[in-house]
């Protein structure tokens, strides 16, 4: 109930800001078309409202609490499907958004997402801060190359979907649960390790591709200092990704079971058919591009 109330109030506030920005734009230009916002006030309000809906800093405080209060599959919908509509709106208005504010919000999101995820022991909160950091990468090139931002957010959805499905199938919710996943499902733990490393942006996995393209775009826009700062912020996220990967596949508990029946789980065939192609694409897309 608490998570649903927080989600409803946040999304309602953001929707009111969108209507307010549209009203100001209609008053100034005489049209309700949001693609024509020459004035800075409605465009800035639109940016704040849409980033609030997506959970980017500094309007991000609702996302970890809401995802912690819901199930893993609901958290999957919040971190992927719920971001599609705001991303479409922000993509259509990207040519009128203030570039300086967008870069500041993107840089702030990457740092707060990395810092916030380092102290967490609950995986849903950790994935929420991972989503905040990824939204920062998306905002970095939103005004200069919006198609690059769309590639980044779609790649993130591709990576997040099999990760949440694996966590839901193995009933893994905390870091303590990760230490026993190896004895429960060895294949799932190895796959989850590769997915987490791909989300961290390690080459030659798929998650490295959009980060490389974004850094290349920032350098081509003579924003070398910002690109260096963004790269340093990605190291913060890398810390807790490597922490989960270590607990998942590189650490065997002393009390691991020798029973042959423990890891025989009843897998939902529908969920597995959704997870398998996305997991394979999350790991092998970039090496295919290299070839």
PDB file of C-alpha atoms in Angstrom:
ATOM      1  CA  UNK A   1       0.000   0.000   0.000  1.00  0.00           C
ATOM      2  CA  UNK A   2       2.827   2.394   0.874  1.00  0.00           C
ATOM      3  CA  UNK A   3       4.645   1.727  -2.410  1.00  0.00           C
ATOM      4  CA  UNK A   4       1.435   2.119  -4.425  1.00  0.00           C
ATOM      5  CA  UNK A   5       0.651   5.421  -2.695  1.00  0.00           C
ATOM      6  CA  UNK A   6       4.144   6.783  -3.326  1.00  0.00           C
ATOM      7  CA  UNK A   7       3.987   5.717  -6.962  1.00  0.00           C
ATOM      8  CA  UNK A   8       0.538   7.275  -7.463  1.00  0.00           C
ATOM      9  CA  UNK A   9       1.457  10.604  -5.853  1.00  0.00           C
ATOM     10  CA  UNK A  10       4.729  10.902  -7.792  1.00  0.00           C
ATOM     11  CA  UNK A  11       3.206  10.063 -11.153  1.00  0.00           C
ATOM     12  CA  UNK A  12       0.232  12.353 -10.509  1.00  0.00           C
ATOM     13  CA  UNK A  13       2.534  15.249  -9.652  1.00  0.00           C
ATOM     14  CA  UNK A  14       4.564  14.662 -12.818  1.00  0.00           C
ATOM     15  CA  UNK A  15       1.384  14.496 -14.917  1.00  0.00           C
ATOM     16  CA  UNK A  16       0.196  17.800 -13.423  1.00  0.00           C
ATOM     17  CA  UNK A  17       3.547  19.372 -14.335  1.00  0.00           C
ATOM     18  CA  UNK A  18       3.184  18.117 -17.913  1.00  0.00           C
ATOM     19  CA  UNK A  19      -0.288  19.676 -18.165  1.00  0.00           C
ATOM     20  CA  UNK A  20       1.015  22.889 -16.606  1.00  0.00           C
ATOM     21  CA  UNK A  21       3.880  23.073 -19.103  1.00  0.00           C
ATOM     22  CA  UNK A  22       1.495  22.401 -21.991  1.00  0.00           C
ATOM     23  CA  UNK A  23      -0.868  25.115 -20.740  1.00  0.00           C
ATOM     24  CA  UNK A  24       1.935  27.689 -20.505  1.00  0.00           C
ATOM     25  CA  UNK A  25       3.131  26.717 -23.979  1.00  0.00           C
ATOM     26  CA  UNK A  26      -0.412  27.043 -25.386  1.00  0.00           C
ATOM     27  CA  UNK A  27      -0.771  30.445 -23.729  1.00  0.00           C
ATOM     28  CA  UNK A  28       2.484  31.679 -25.255  1.00  0.00           C
ATOM     29  CA  UNK A  29       2.366  30.097 -28.721  1.00  0.00           C
ATOM     30  CA  UNK A  30      -1.330  29.503 -29.298  1.00  0.00           C
ATOM     31  CA  UNK A  31      -0.866  25.790 -29.993  1.00  0.00           C
ATOM     32  CA  UNK A  32      -1.114  22.647 -27.870  1.00  0.00           C
ATOM     33  CA  UNK A  33       1.624  20.876 -29.825  1.00  0.00           C
ATOM     34  CA  UNK A  34       4.410  19.944 -27.412  1.00  0.00           C
ATOM     35  CA  UNK A  35       6.920  19.678 -30.263  1.00  0.00           C
ATOM     36  CA  UNK A  36       6.814  23.485 -30.555  1.00  0.00           C
ATOM     37  CA  UNK A  37       8.098  24.848 -27.239  1.00  0.00           C
ATOM     38  CA  UNK A  38      10.434  27.755 -28.038  1.00  0.00           C
ATOM     39  CA  UNK A  39      10.255  29.222 -24.530  1.00  0.00           C
ATOM     40  CA  UNK A  40      12.580  27.898 -21.810  1.00  0.00           C
ATOM     41  CA  UNK A  41       9.999  27.777 -19.010  1.00  0.00           C
ATOM     42  CA  UNK A  42       7.610  25.168 -20.478  1.00  0.00           C
ATOM     43  CA  UNK A  43      10.470  23.122 -21.901  1.00  0.00           C
ATOM     44  CA  UNK A  44      12.230  23.053 -18.518  1.00  0.00           C
ATOM     45  CA  UNK A  45       9.004  22.097 -16.733  1.00  0.00           C
ATOM     46  CA  UNK A  46       8.437  19.354 -19.292  1.00  0.00           C
ATOM     47  CA  UNK A  47      11.967  18.023 -18.719  1.00  0.00           C
ATOM     48  CA  UNK A  48      11.501  17.998 -14.929  1.00  0.00           C
ATOM     49  CA  UNK A  49       8.134  16.243 -15.195  1.00  0.00           C
ATOM     50  CA  UNK A  50       9.344  13.542 -17.583  1.00  0.00           C
ATOM     51  CA  UNK A  51      12.524  12.854 -15.609  1.00  0.00           C
ATOM     52  CA  UNK A  52      10.374  12.572 -12.489  1.00  0.00           C
ATOM     53  CA  UNK A  53       8.275   9.935 -14.218  1.00  0.00           C
ATOM     54  CA  UNK A  54      11.388   8.015 -15.293  1.00  0.00           C
ATOM     55  CA  UNK A  55      13.143   8.290 -11.932  1.00  0.00           C
ATOM     56  CA  UNK A  56      16.173  10.405 -12.828  1.00  0.00           C
ATOM     57  CA  UNK A  57      18.025  12.558 -10.293  1.00  0.00           C
ATOM     58  CA  UNK A  58      17.257  14.779  -8.477  1.00  0.00           C
ATOM     59  CA  UNK A  59      13.617  13.521  -8.678  1.00  0.00           C
ATOM     60  CA  UNK A  60      14.627   9.926  -8.014  1.00  0.00           C
ATOM     61  CA  UNK A  61      13.891   9.334  -4.331  1.00  0.00           C
ATOM     62  CA  UNK A  62      10.566   7.592  -4.994  1.00  0.00           C
ATOM     63  CA  UNK A  63      11.991   4.867  -7.248  1.00  0.00           C
ATOM     64  CA  UNK A  64      14.044   2.788  -4.730  1.00  0.00           C
ATOM     65  CA  UNK A  65      11.260   2.851  -2.141  1.00  0.00           C
ATOM     66  CA  UNK A  66       8.568   1.873  -4.641  1.00  0.00           C
ATOM     67  CA  UNK A  67      10.608  -0.954  -6.155  1.00  0.00           C
ATOM     68  CA  UNK A  68      11.488  -2.277  -2.696  1.00  0.00           C
ATOM     69  CA  UNK A  69       7.804  -2.407  -1.758  1.00  0.00           C
ATOM     70  CA  UNK A  70       6.709  -4.428  -4.789  1.00  0.00           C
ATOM     71  CA  UNK A  71       7.380  -7.872  -6.207  1.00  0.00           C
ATOM     72  CA  UNK A  72      10.269  -8.593  -8.576  1.00  0.00           C
ATOM     73  CA  UNK A  73       8.063  -8.803 -11.656  1.00  0.00           C
ATOM     74  CA  UNK A  74       6.310  -5.540 -10.754  1.00  0.00           C
ATOM     75  CA  UNK A  75       9.734  -3.960 -10.297  1.00  0.00           C
ATOM     76  CA  UNK A  76      10.578  -5.199 -13.776  1.00  0.00           C
ATOM     77  CA  UNK A  77       7.549  -3.361 -15.189  1.00  0.00           C
ATOM     78  CA  UNK A  78       8.429  -0.183 -13.275  1.00  0.00           C
ATOM     79  CA  UNK A  79      12.034  -0.170 -14.506  1.00  0.00           C
ATOM     80  CA  UNK A  80      11.256  -1.030 -18.148  1.00  0.00           C
ATOM     81  CA  UNK A  81       7.682  -0.722 -19.419  1.00  0.00           C
ATOM     82  CA  UNK A  82       6.861   2.325 -17.298  1.00  0.00           C
ATOM     83  CA  UNK A  83       9.717   4.285 -18.907  1.00  0.00           C
ATOM     84  CA  UNK A  84       8.562   3.853 -22.517  1.00  0.00           C
ATOM     85  CA  UNK A  85       5.875   6.561 -22.561  1.00  0.00           C
ATOM     86  CA  UNK A  86       8.040   9.252 -20.858  1.00  0.00           C
ATOM     87  CA  UNK A  87      10.945   8.386 -23.168  1.00  0.00           C
ATOM     88  CA  UNK A  88       8.751   8.818 -26.255  1.00  0.00           C
ATOM     89  CA  UNK A  89       7.593  12.228 -24.997  1.00  0.00           C
ATOM     90  CA  UNK A  90      11.105  13.339 -24.092  1.00  0.00           C
ATOM     91  CA  UNK A  91      12.351  12.140 -27.484  1.00  0.00           C
ATOM     92  CA  UNK A  92       9.750  14.220 -29.345  1.00  0.00           C
ATOM     93  CA  UNK A  93      10.623  17.353 -27.340  1.00  0.00           C
ATOM     94  CA  UNK A  94      14.405  16.811 -27.279  1.00  0.00           C
ATOM     95  CA  UNK A  95      15.154  19.635 -29.745  1.00  0.00           C
ATOM     96  CA  UNK A  96      13.656  22.217 -27.346  1.00  0.00           C
ATOM     97  CA  UNK A  97      15.020  20.923 -24.030  1.00  0.00           C
ATOM     98  CA  UNK A  98      17.677  23.019 -22.232  1.00  0.00           C
ATOM     99  CA  UNK A  99      20.972  21.265 -22.887  1.00  0.00           C
ATOM    100  CA  UNK A 100      22.817  22.553 -19.802  1.00  0.00           C
ATOM    101  CA  UNK A 101      20.124  21.389 -17.373  1.00  0.00           C
ATOM    102  CA  UNK A 102      19.897  18.036 -19.158  1.00  0.00           C
ATOM    103  CA  UNK A 103      23.658  17.467 -18.860  1.00  0.00           C
ATOM    104  CA  UNK A 104      23.650  18.419 -15.163  1.00  0.00           C
ATOM    105  CA  UNK A 105      20.748  16.067 -14.438  1.00  0.00           C
ATOM    106  CA  UNK A 106      22.443  13.278 -16.389  1.00  0.00           C
ATOM    107  CA  UNK A 107      25.747  13.684 -14.551  1.00  0.00           C
ATOM    108  CA  UNK A 108      23.951  13.904 -11.202  1.00  0.00           C
ATOM    109  CA  UNK A 109      21.997  10.724 -11.964  1.00  0.00           C
ATOM    110  CA  UNK A 110      25.113   8.726 -12.812  1.00  0.00           C
ATOM    111  CA  UNK A 111      26.816   9.724  -9.545  1.00  0.00           C
ATOM    112  CA  UNK A 112      23.786   9.340  -7.274  1.00  0.00           C
ATOM    113  CA  UNK A 113      22.900   6.023  -8.879  1.00  0.00           C
ATOM    114  CA  UNK A 114      26.410   4.714  -8.237  1.00  0.00           C
ATOM    115  CA  UNK A 115      26.690   6.064  -4.709  1.00  0.00           C
ATOM    116  CA  UNK A 116      23.207   4.929  -3.712  1.00  0.00           C
ATOM    117  CA  UNK A 117      23.686   1.362  -4.895  1.00  0.00           C
ATOM    118  CA  UNK A 118      26.952   0.728  -3.068  1.00  0.00           C
ATOM    119  CA  UNK A 119      25.427   0.418   0.423  1.00  0.00           C
ATOM    120  CA  UNK A 120      22.392  -1.658  -0.519  1.00  0.00           C
ATOM    121  CA  UNK A 121      21.827  -5.283   0.418  1.00  0.00           C
ATOM    122  CA  UNK A 122      18.388  -5.636  -1.184  1.00  0.00           C
ATOM    123  CA  UNK A 123      18.558  -6.409  -4.886  1.00  0.00           C
ATOM    124  CA  UNK A 124      15.432  -4.459  -5.817  1.00  0.00           C
ATOM    125  CA  UNK A 125      16.845  -1.257  -4.345  1.00  0.00           C
ATOM    126  CA  UNK A 126      20.165  -1.995  -6.018  1.00  0.00           C
ATOM    127  CA  UNK A 127      18.455  -2.413  -9.381  1.00  0.00           C
ATOM    128  CA  UNK A 128      16.555   0.831  -8.751  1.00  0.00           C
ATOM    129  CA  UNK A 129      19.795   2.758  -8.300  1.00  0.00           C
ATOM    130  CA  UNK A 130      21.134   0.976 -11.374  1.00  0.00           C
ATOM    131  CA  UNK A 131      18.126   2.322 -13.268  1.00  0.00           C
ATOM    132  CA  UNK A 132      18.849   5.843 -11.982  1.00  0.00           C
ATOM    133  CA  UNK A 133      22.469   5.612 -13.150  1.00  0.00           C
ATOM    134  CA  UNK A 134      21.397   4.335 -16.552  1.00  0.00           C
ATOM    135  CA  UNK A 135      18.921   7.199 -16.908  1.00  0.00           C
ATOM    136  CA  UNK A 136      21.874   9.522 -16.350  1.00  0.00           C
ATOM    137  CA  UNK A 137      23.672   7.951 -19.329  1.00  0.00           C
ATOM    138  CA  UNK A 138      20.489   8.362 -21.357  1.00  0.00           C
ATOM    139  CA  UNK A 139      20.212  12.072 -20.528  1.00  0.00           C
ATOM    140  CA  UNK A 140      23.825  12.825 -21.453  1.00  0.00           C
ATOM    141  CA  UNK A 141      23.191  12.805 -25.222  1.00  0.00           C
ATOM    142  CA  UNK A 142      19.487  13.605 -25.186  1.00  0.00           C
ATOM    143  CA  UNK A 143      19.786  17.072 -26.694  1.00  0.00           C
ATOM    144  CA  UNK A 144      22.724  16.441 -29.044  1.00  0.00           C
ATOM    145  CA  UNK A 145      21.940  12.928 -30.309  1.00  0.00           C
ATOM    146  CA  UNK A 146      18.522  11.705 -29.075  1.00  0.00           C
ATOM    147  CA  UNK A 147      18.684   8.508 -31.139  1.00  0.00           C
ATOM    148  CA  UNK A 148      21.748   7.493 -29.144  1.00  0.00           C
ATOM    149  CA  UNK A 149      19.761   7.953 -25.943  1.00  0.00           C
ATOM    150  CA  UNK A 150      16.968   5.757 -27.297  1.00  0.00           C
ATOM    151  CA  UNK A 151      19.501   3.047 -28.165  1.00  0.00           C
ATOM    152  CA  UNK A 152      20.831   3.224 -24.605  1.00  0.00           C
ATOM    153  CA  UNK A 153      17.437   2.942 -22.918  1.00  0.00           C
ATOM    154  CA  UNK A 154      16.348   0.093 -25.198  1.00  0.00           C
ATOM    155  CA  UNK A 155      19.591  -1.759 -24.475  1.00  0.00           C
ATOM    156  CA  UNK A 156      19.004  -1.256 -20.759  1.00  0.00           C
ATOM    157  CA  UNK A 157      15.510  -2.741 -21.061  1.00  0.00           C
ATOM    158  CA  UNK A 158      16.994  -5.676 -22.959  1.00  0.00           C
ATOM    159  CA  UNK A 159      19.465  -6.271 -20.118  1.00  0.00           C
ATOM    160  CA  UNK A 160      17.033  -5.722 -17.250  1.00  0.00           C
ATOM    161  CA  UNK A 161      14.305  -8.093 -18.451  1.00  0.00           C
ATOM    162  CA  UNK A 162      16.227 -11.399 -18.147  1.00  0.00           C
ATOM    163  CA  UNK A 163      17.913 -10.203 -14.948  1.00  0.00           C
ATOM    164  CA  UNK A 164      14.617  -9.672 -13.118  1.00  0.00           C
ATOM    165  CA  UNK A 165      13.144 -12.885 -14.532  1.00  0.00           C
ATOM    166  CA  UNK A 166      16.158 -14.861 -13.260  1.00  0.00           C
ATOM    167  CA  UNK A 167      15.862 -13.264  -9.816  1.00  0.00           C
ATOM    168  CA  UNK A 168      12.137 -14.038  -9.736  1.00  0.00           C
ATOM    169  CA  UNK A 169      12.624 -17.653 -10.843  1.00  0.00           C
ATOM    170  CA  UNK A 170      15.223 -18.314  -8.142  1.00  0.00           C
ATOM    171  CA  UNK A 171      13.384 -16.239  -5.465  1.00  0.00           C
ATOM    172  CA  UNK A 172      16.520 -14.155  -4.903  1.00  0.00           C
ATOM    173  CA  UNK A 173      15.848 -10.870  -3.121  1.00  0.00           C
ATOM    174  CA  UNK A 174      18.955 -10.053  -1.041  1.00  0.00           C
ATOM    175  CA  UNK A 175      22.712 -10.425  -1.279  1.00  0.00           C
ATOM    176  CA  UNK A 176      22.513 -13.234   1.274  1.00  0.00           C
ATOM    177  CA  UNK A 177      20.305 -15.177  -1.137  1.00  0.00           C
ATOM    178  CA  UNK A 178      22.908 -14.691  -3.863  1.00  0.00           C
ATOM    179  CA  UNK A 179      25.472 -16.696  -1.892  1.00  0.00           C
ATOM    180  CA  UNK A 180      23.332 -19.841  -2.130  1.00  0.00           C
ATOM    181  CA  UNK A 181      22.162 -19.433  -5.731  1.00  0.00           C
ATOM    182  CA  UNK A 182      25.034 -21.556  -6.999  1.00  0.00           C
ATOM    183  CA  UNK A 183      23.735 -24.631  -5.169  1.00  0.00           C
ATOM    184  CA  UNK A 184      20.187 -23.908  -6.315  1.00  0.00           C
ATOM    185  CA  UNK A 185      20.763 -23.279 -10.014  1.00  0.00           C
ATOM    186  CA  UNK A 186      24.334 -23.178 -11.388  1.00  0.00           C
ATOM    187  CA  UNK A 187      23.261 -22.246 -14.911  1.00  0.00           C
ATOM    188  CA  UNK A 188      21.163 -19.324 -13.667  1.00  0.00           C
ATOM    189  CA  UNK A 189      24.019 -18.001 -11.519  1.00  0.00           C
ATOM    190  CA  UNK A 190      26.446 -18.031 -14.459  1.00  0.00           C
ATOM    191  CA  UNK A 191      23.898 -16.338 -16.720  1.00  0.00           C
ATOM    192  CA  UNK A 192      23.140 -13.736 -14.041  1.00  0.00           C
ATOM    193  CA  UNK A 193      26.840 -12.986 -13.653  1.00  0.00           C
ATOM    194  CA  UNK A 194      27.188 -12.255 -17.371  1.00  0.00           C
ATOM    195  CA  UNK A 195      24.035 -10.123 -17.341  1.00  0.00           C
ATOM    196  CA  UNK A 196      25.306  -8.034 -14.423  1.00  0.00           C
ATOM    197  CA  UNK A 197      28.699  -7.549 -16.043  1.00  0.00           C
ATOM    198  CA  UNK A 198      26.925  -6.509 -19.238  1.00  0.00           C
ATOM    199  CA  UNK A 199      24.869  -3.957 -17.285  1.00  0.00           C
ATOM    200  CA  UNK A 200      28.110  -2.676 -15.788  1.00  0.00           C
ATOM    201  CA  UNK A 201      29.354  -1.938 -19.300  1.00  0.00           C
ATOM    202  CA  UNK A 202      32.313  -4.296 -19.466  1.00  0.00           C
ATOM    203  CA  UNK A 203      33.521  -5.163 -22.965  1.00  0.00           C
ATOM    204  CA  UNK A 204      32.920  -7.200 -25.036  1.00  0.00           C
ATOM    205  CA  UNK A 205      29.370  -7.578 -23.676  1.00  0.00           C
ATOM    206  CA  UNK A 206      26.313  -5.789 -25.038  1.00  0.00           C
ATOM    207  CA  UNK A 207      26.084  -3.138 -22.305  1.00  0.00           C
ATOM    208  CA  UNK A 208      29.440  -1.703 -23.346  1.00  0.00           C
ATOM    209  CA  UNK A 209      28.158  -0.644 -26.774  1.00  0.00           C
ATOM    210  CA  UNK A 210      25.779   2.256 -25.821  1.00  0.00           C
ATOM    211  CA  UNK A 211      28.227   3.627 -23.239  1.00  0.00           C
ATOM    212  CA  UNK A 212      30.976   3.700 -25.851  1.00  0.00           C
ATOM    213  CA  UNK A 213      28.698   5.483 -28.325  1.00  0.00           C
ATOM    214  CA  UNK A 214      27.619   8.039 -25.708  1.00  0.00           C
ATOM    215  CA  UNK A 215      31.205   8.809 -24.699  1.00  0.00           C
ATOM    216  CA  UNK A 216      32.158   9.154 -28.360  1.00  0.00           C
ATOM    217  CA  UNK A 217      29.298  11.607 -28.892  1.00  0.00           C
ATOM    218  CA  UNK A 218      30.270  13.671 -25.837  1.00  0.00           C
ATOM    219  CA  UNK A 219      33.872  13.922 -27.017  1.00  0.00           C
ATOM    220  CA  UNK A 220      32.745  14.913 -30.530  1.00  0.00           C
ATOM    221  CA  UNK A 221      30.701  17.724 -28.911  1.00  0.00           C
ATOM    222  CA  UNK A 222      33.886  19.002 -27.165  1.00  0.00           C
ATOM    223  CA  UNK A 223      32.573  17.856 -23.788  1.00  0.00           C
ATOM    224  CA  UNK A 224      35.676  15.906 -22.837  1.00  0.00           C
ATOM    225  CA  UNK A 225      35.565  16.903 -19.155  1.00  0.00           C
ATOM    226  CA  UNK A 226      31.958  15.725 -18.824  1.00  0.00           C
ATOM    227  CA  UNK A 227      32.771  12.456 -20.587  1.00  0.00           C
ATOM    228  CA  UNK A 228      35.652  11.839 -18.142  1.00  0.00           C
ATOM    229  CA  UNK A 229      33.382  12.612 -15.175  1.00  0.00           C
ATOM    230  CA  UNK A 230      30.722  10.241 -16.542  1.00  0.00           C
ATOM    231  CA  UNK A 231      33.302   7.499 -16.997  1.00  0.00           C
ATOM    232  CA  UNK A 232      34.449   7.952 -13.402  1.00  0.00           C
ATOM    233  CA  UNK A 233      30.827   7.730 -12.246  1.00  0.00           C
ATOM    234  CA  UNK A 234      30.421   4.405 -14.041  1.00  0.00           C
ATOM    235  CA  UNK A 235      33.137   2.984 -11.761  1.00  0.00           C
ATOM    236  CA  UNK A 236      30.827   3.524  -8.787  1.00  0.00           C
ATOM    237  CA  UNK A 237      28.171   1.366 -10.432  1.00  0.00           C
ATOM    238  CA  UNK A 238      30.831  -1.176 -11.372  1.00  0.00           C
ATOM    239  CA  UNK A 239      31.628  -1.698  -7.669  1.00  0.00           C
ATOM    240  CA  UNK A 240      28.234  -3.090  -6.707  1.00  0.00           C
ATOM    241  CA  UNK A 241      27.851  -4.993  -9.989  1.00  0.00           C
ATOM    242  CA  UNK A 242      31.123  -6.790  -9.287  1.00  0.00           C
ATOM    243  CA  UNK A 243      29.991  -7.312  -5.705  1.00  0.00           C
ATOM    244  CA  UNK A 244      26.871  -9.150  -6.876  1.00  0.00           C
ATOM    245  CA  UNK A 245      28.846 -11.094  -9.490  1.00  0.00           C
ATOM    246  CA  UNK A 246      31.329 -12.217  -6.841  1.00  0.00           C
ATOM    247  CA  UNK A 247      28.570 -13.441  -4.539  1.00  0.00           C
ATOM    248  CA  UNK A 248      26.746 -15.110  -7.419  1.00  0.00           C
ATOM    249  CA  UNK A 249      29.359 -17.245  -9.147  1.00  0.00           C
ATOM    250  CA  UNK A 250      32.738 -16.798  -7.452  1.00  0.00           C
ATOM    251  CA  UNK A 251      31.779 -17.660  -3.877  1.00  0.00           C
ATOM    252  CA  UNK A 252      30.716 -21.124  -2.752  1.00  0.00           C
ATOM    253  CA  UNK A 253      29.245 -21.375   0.730  1.00  0.00           C
ATOM    254  CA  UNK A 254      30.851 -23.861   3.152  1.00  0.00           C
ATOM    255  CA  UNK A 255      27.442 -25.492   3.739  1.00  0.00           C
ATOM    256  CA  UNK A 256      26.613 -26.111   0.098  1.00  0.00           C
ATOM    257  CA  UNK A 257      24.272 -29.009  -0.352  1.00  0.00           C
ATOM    258  CA  UNK A 258      25.402 -32.178  -2.090  1.00  0.00           C
ATOM    259  CA  UNK A 259      21.857 -33.243  -2.855  1.00  0.00           C
ATOM    260  CA  UNK A 260      21.023 -33.748  -6.520  1.00  0.00           C
ATOM    261  CA  UNK A 261      17.427 -32.630  -6.104  1.00  0.00           C
ATOM    262  CA  UNK A 262      17.855 -29.128  -4.693  1.00  0.00           C
ATOM    263  CA  UNK A 263      18.490 -27.404  -8.011  1.00  0.00           C
ATOM    264  CA  UNK A 264      15.628 -29.143  -9.826  1.00  0.00           C
ATOM    265  CA  UNK A 265      13.194 -26.230  -9.970  1.00  0.00           C
ATOM    266  CA  UNK A 266       9.820 -25.989 -11.618  1.00  0.00           C
ATOM    267  CA  UNK A 267      10.540 -23.327 -14.222  1.00  0.00           C
ATOM    268  CA  UNK A 268       7.666 -21.394 -15.773  1.00  0.00           C
ATOM    269  CA  UNK A 269       7.918 -22.133 -19.489  1.00  0.00           C
ATOM    270  CA  UNK A 270       6.404 -18.783 -20.514  1.00  0.00           C
ATOM    271  CA  UNK A 271       8.902 -16.804 -18.434  1.00  0.00           C
ATOM    272  CA  UNK A 272      11.785 -18.913 -19.680  1.00  0.00           C
ATOM    273  CA  UNK A 273      10.800 -18.349 -23.325  1.00  0.00           C
ATOM    274  CA  UNK A 274      10.855 -14.607 -22.623  1.00  0.00           C
ATOM    275  CA  UNK A 275      14.162 -14.770 -20.766  1.00  0.00           C
ATOM    276  CA  UNK A 276      16.218 -16.966 -23.091  1.00  0.00           C
ATOM    277  CA  UNK A 277      16.359 -14.760 -26.240  1.00  0.00           C
ATOM    278  CA  UNK A 278      16.789 -11.537 -24.255  1.00  0.00           C
ATOM    279  CA  UNK A 279      19.564 -13.081 -22.153  1.00  0.00           C
ATOM    280  CA  UNK A 280      21.412 -14.318 -25.224  1.00  0.00           C
ATOM    281  CA  UNK A 281      21.097 -10.913 -26.924  1.00  0.00           C
ATOM    282  CA  UNK A 282      22.216  -9.167 -23.733  1.00  0.00           C
ATOM    283  CA  UNK A 283      25.473 -11.077 -23.772  1.00  0.00           C
ATOM    284  CA  UNK A 284      26.333 -11.745 -27.413  1.00  0.00           C
ATOM    285  CA  UNK A 285      25.162  -8.717 -29.422  1.00  0.00           C
ATOM    286  CA  UNK A 286      28.413  -6.767 -29.271  1.00  0.00           C
ATOM    287  CA  UNK A 287      30.761  -9.644 -30.205  1.00  0.00           C
ATOM    288  CA  UNK A 288      28.506 -10.246 -33.209  1.00  0.00           C
ATOM    289  CA  UNK A 289      28.945  -6.611 -34.236  1.00  0.00           C
ATOM    290  CA  UNK A 290      32.717  -6.989 -33.908  1.00  0.00           C
ATOM    291  CA  UNK A 291      32.655  -9.957 -36.256  1.00  0.00           C
TER     292      UNK A 291
END
